[in-house]
Amino acid sequence: MRAIVTDIEGTTSSISFVADVLFPYARERLASYCAAHPEEVAPILAEVEAIEPGDPIATMTRWIDEDKKITPLKTLQGLIWDGGFRESAFKGHIYPDAVAGLRRWHAAGLKLYVFSSGSVAAQKLIFGFSEAGDLTPLFSGYFDTTTGPKREAVAYTRIAEAIGLPVADVLFLSDVSAETDAAKAAGMRALLIDRAGGPADIASFDDIHL
């Protein structure tokens, strides 16, 4: 094993932090942020309208409520969250066992990466402004939905190609079985985590023995 790729929501971080803190924060500020940054958001809004014609703000608000993993929405959420993290409105939640595991694997020489439906910018904010401090030095790279859908094997093939390792030398961690199944279909090792202790391969990073 030469590299580990981890999901965020439900894996390194609590689902409630994303669903109950980050999503509402962005939802409440969609319209005002777009009004204040018209040039910055213009291509994002155009992409939303290309996907679904109509009022892009209303569309993205509905997408948030439906937990849609759509790239332009994730890009805009990351831009909005940037202000919240930098103003200390919240800090990224990372489970203590995840912090310990990531530090241990990094010290052992393993390359660490993130693959999340949230934008790369948002990923860096969660780990850069975490409750455990700045964890970004532990990571060698980040991947989001621009790499490919998380439930399709091609995304994991592309990640292995991007980091320059045989796919079999990479371990993927996620709380979604469709994602671990897709990684395995690509030839990657994968472990399903269920932090509530339900049917899965592991319940925490402490259960991972490399």
Coordinates of C-alpha atoms in Angstrom, one line a residue:
M1 CA 0.0 0.0 0.0
R2 CA 1.5 3.3 -1.1
A3 CA -1.3 5.8 -1.0
I4 CA -4.7 6.3 0.7
V5 CA -7.6 8.3 -0.7
T6 CA -10.3 9.3 1.7
D7 CA -13.8 10.7 1.5
I8 CA -14.8 13.4 3.9
E9 CA -18.5 13.4 4.9
G10 CA -19.2 10.4 7.1
T11 CA -15.6 9.2 6.8
T12 CA -13.2 11.8 8.3
S13 CA -15.9 14.2 9.3
S14 CA -19.4 13.9 10.8
I15 CA -22.3 14.1 8.4
S16 CA -24.1 16.5 10.7
F17 CA -21.2 19.1 10.4
V18 CA -21.8 19.2 6.6
A19 CA -25.6 18.8 6.7
D20 CA -26.4 21.0 9.7
V21 CA -23.6 23.6 9.6
L22 CA -22.1 24.0 6.1
F23 CA -25.2 23.5 3.9
P24 CA -27.4 25.9 5.8
Y25 CA -24.6 28.5 5.9
A26 CA -24.3 28.4 2.1
R27 CA -28.0 28.2 1.5
E28 CA -28.7 31.4 3.5
R29 CA -26.0 33.3 1.6
L30 CA -26.5 32.1 -2.0
A31 CA -28.4 35.1 -3.3
S32 CA -26.4 37.7 -1.4
Y33 CA -23.0 36.2 -2.4
C34 CA -24.0 36.1 -6.1
A35 CA -25.3 39.7 -5.9
A36 CA -22.0 40.9 -4.3
H37 CA -19.7 38.9 -6.7
P38 CA -21.4 39.1 -10.1
E39 CA -18.3 38.6 -12.3
E40 CA -16.9 35.7 -10.1
V41 CA -20.2 33.8 -10.2
A42 CA -21.3 34.5 -13.8
P43 CA -19.7 31.3 -15.2
I44 CA -21.1 29.2 -12.4
L45 CA -24.6 30.6 -12.9
A46 CA -24.3 30.0 -16.6
E47 CA -23.3 26.4 -16.0
V48 CA -26.3 25.9 -13.7
E49 CA -28.7 27.3 -16.3
A50 CA -27.2 25.0 -18.9
I51 CA -27.9 22.0 -16.7
E52 CA -31.4 23.2 -15.7
P53 CA -32.9 26.3 -17.4
G54 CA -34.6 28.8 -15.0
D55 CA -33.6 30.9 -12.0
P56 CA -30.1 29.5 -11.0
I57 CA -30.4 30.7 -7.4
A58 CA -33.7 28.8 -7.0
T59 CA -32.3 25.8 -8.7
M60 CA -29.2 25.7 -6.5
T61 CA -31.3 26.2 -3.4
R62 CA -33.4 23.2 -4.3
W63 CA -30.2 21.2 -5.1
I64 CA -28.9 21.9 -1.6
D65 CA -32.2 20.7 -0.1
E66 CA -32.0 17.6 -2.3
D67 CA -28.3 17.1 -1.5
K68 CA -27.3 17.1 -5.1
K69 CA -23.7 16.5 -6.0
I70 CA -23.5 18.9 -8.9
T71 CA -20.2 20.5 -9.7
P72 CA -21.3 24.2 -10.1
L73 CA -23.2 24.1 -6.9
K74 CA -20.2 22.6 -5.1
T75 CA -18.0 25.3 -6.5
L76 CA -20.2 28.1 -5.3
Q77 CA -20.6 26.5 -1.9
G78 CA -16.8 26.4 -1.5
L79 CA -16.6 30.1 -2.3
I80 CA -19.2 30.9 0.3
W81 CA -17.7 28.7 2.9
D82 CA -14.4 30.3 2.5
G83 CA -15.6 33.4 4.3
G84 CA -17.1 31.4 7.1
F85 CA -14.0 29.5 7.8
R86 CA -11.7 32.5 7.6
E87 CA -14.0 34.5 9.9
S88 CA -14.1 31.6 12.4
A89 CA -17.8 31.1 12.0
F90 CA -17.0 27.4 12.3
K91 CA -14.1 25.0 12.1
G92 CA -13.8 21.8 10.1
H93 CA -14.9 18.8 12.1
I94 CA -12.4 15.9 11.8
Y95 CA -12.8 12.8 14.0
P96 CA -9.9 12.4 16.4
D97 CA -9.2 8.9 15.1
A98 CA -9.0 10.3 11.6
V99 CA -6.6 13.0 12.7
A100 CA -4.4 10.4 14.4
G101 CA -4.6 8.0 11.5
L102 CA -3.8 10.6 8.9
R103 CA -0.8 11.8 10.9
R104 CA 0.4 8.2 11.5
W105 CA 0.2 7.3 7.8
H106 CA 1.9 10.5 6.7
A107 CA 4.7 9.9 9.1
A108 CA 5.1 6.4 7.7
G109 CA 5.6 7.8 4.2
L110 CA 2.2 7.0 2.7
K111 CA 0.8 9.5 0.2
L112 CA -2.6 10.9 1.3
Y113 CA -5.3 12.3 -0.9
V114 CA -8.9 13.4 -0.6
F115 CA -11.8 12.5 -3.0
S116 CA -15.0 14.3 -2.1
S117 CA -18.1 15.6 -3.9
G118 CA -17.3 19.0 -2.3
S119 CA -15.0 21.2 -4.4
V120 CA -11.2 21.0 -4.0
A121 CA -11.4 24.5 -2.5
A122 CA -13.9 23.4 0.1
Q123 CA -11.8 20.3 0.9
K124 CA -8.8 22.5 1.7
L125 CA -10.9 24.7 3.9
I126 CA -12.3 21.8 6.0
F127 CA -8.8 20.4 6.6
G128 CA -7.0 23.8 6.7
F129 CA -9.3 25.3 9.3
S130 CA -10.1 22.1 11.3
E131 CA -10.6 21.8 15.0
A132 CA -7.3 20.0 15.1
G133 CA -5.5 22.8 13.3
D134 CA -4.1 23.0 9.7
L135 CA -4.0 19.4 8.4
T136 CA -3.4 20.3 4.8
P137 CA 0.4 19.6 5.0
L138 CA -0.5 15.9 5.4
F139 CA -2.1 15.7 1.9
S140 CA -0.4 15.3 -1.4
G141 CA -3.5 16.2 -3.5
Y142 CA -7.3 16.6 -3.7
F143 CA -9.9 15.4 -6.2
D144 CA -13.6 16.4 -6.6
T145 CA -16.4 15.6 -9.1
T146 CA -14.4 17.2 -12.0
T147 CA -12.4 13.9 -11.9
G148 CA -15.6 11.9 -12.3
P149 CA -18.6 10.6 -10.5
K150 CA -17.8 9.0 -7.2
R151 CA -20.0 6.0 -7.9
E152 CA -18.3 5.2 -11.2
A153 CA -15.1 3.1 -11.6
V154 CA -13.5 5.5 -14.1
A155 CA -13.1 8.2 -11.4
Y156 CA -10.8 5.9 -9.4
T157 CA -8.8 4.9 -12.5
R158 CA -8.2 8.5 -13.2
I159 CA -7.1 9.2 -9.6
A160 CA -4.6 6.4 -9.8
E161 CA -3.3 7.8 -13.1
A162 CA -3.1 11.3 -11.7
I163 CA -1.0 10.3 -8.7
G164 CA 1.2 8.0 -10.8
L165 CA 0.6 4.7 -8.9
P166 CA -0.8 1.3 -9.9
V167 CA -4.5 1.3 -8.9
A168 CA -3.9 -1.8 -6.7
D169 CA -1.4 0.2 -4.6
V170 CA -4.1 2.7 -3.5
L171 CA -6.7 2.3 -0.7
F172 CA -9.9 4.2 -0.7
L173 CA -12.0 5.0 2.4
S174 CA -15.7 5.9 2.3
D175 CA -19.0 5.5 4.1
V176 CA -20.9 4.9 0.9
S177 CA -20.9 1.3 -0.4
A178 CA -21.6 2.4 -4.0
E179 CA -18.4 4.4 -3.9
T180 CA -16.3 1.6 -2.4
D181 CA -17.8 -0.8 -4.9
A182 CA -16.8 1.5 -7.7
A183 CA -13.3 1.8 -6.4
K184 CA -13.0 -2.0 -6.2
A185 CA -14.4 -2.3 -9.7
A186 CA -11.4 -0.2 -10.8
G187 CA -9.0 -2.5 -9.1
M188 CA -8.4 -0.3 -6.0
R189 CA -8.5 -1.5 -2.5
A190 CA -11.4 -0.1 -0.5
L191 CA -12.8 -0.1 3.0
L192 CA -16.4 0.8 3.9
I193 CA -16.7 2.7 7.2
D194 CA -19.8 3.0 9.3
R195 CA -19.2 5.2 12.3
A196 CA -22.4 4.1 13.9
G197 CA -21.1 0.6 14.1
G198 CA -23.4 -0.8 11.4
P199 CA -22.5 -3.4 8.8
A200 CA -19.2 -2.3 7.3
D201 CA -15.5 -3.1 7.1
I202 CA -14.5 -0.6 9.8
A203 CA -16.0 1.7 12.4
S204 CA -13.1 4.1 12.7
F205 CA -9.6 4.7 11.4
D206 CA -8.3 2.8 14.4
D207 CA -9.6 -0.3 12.8
I208 CA -7.3 0.1 9.7
H209 CA -4.2 -2.1 9.9
L210 CA -1.9 -1.7 6.9

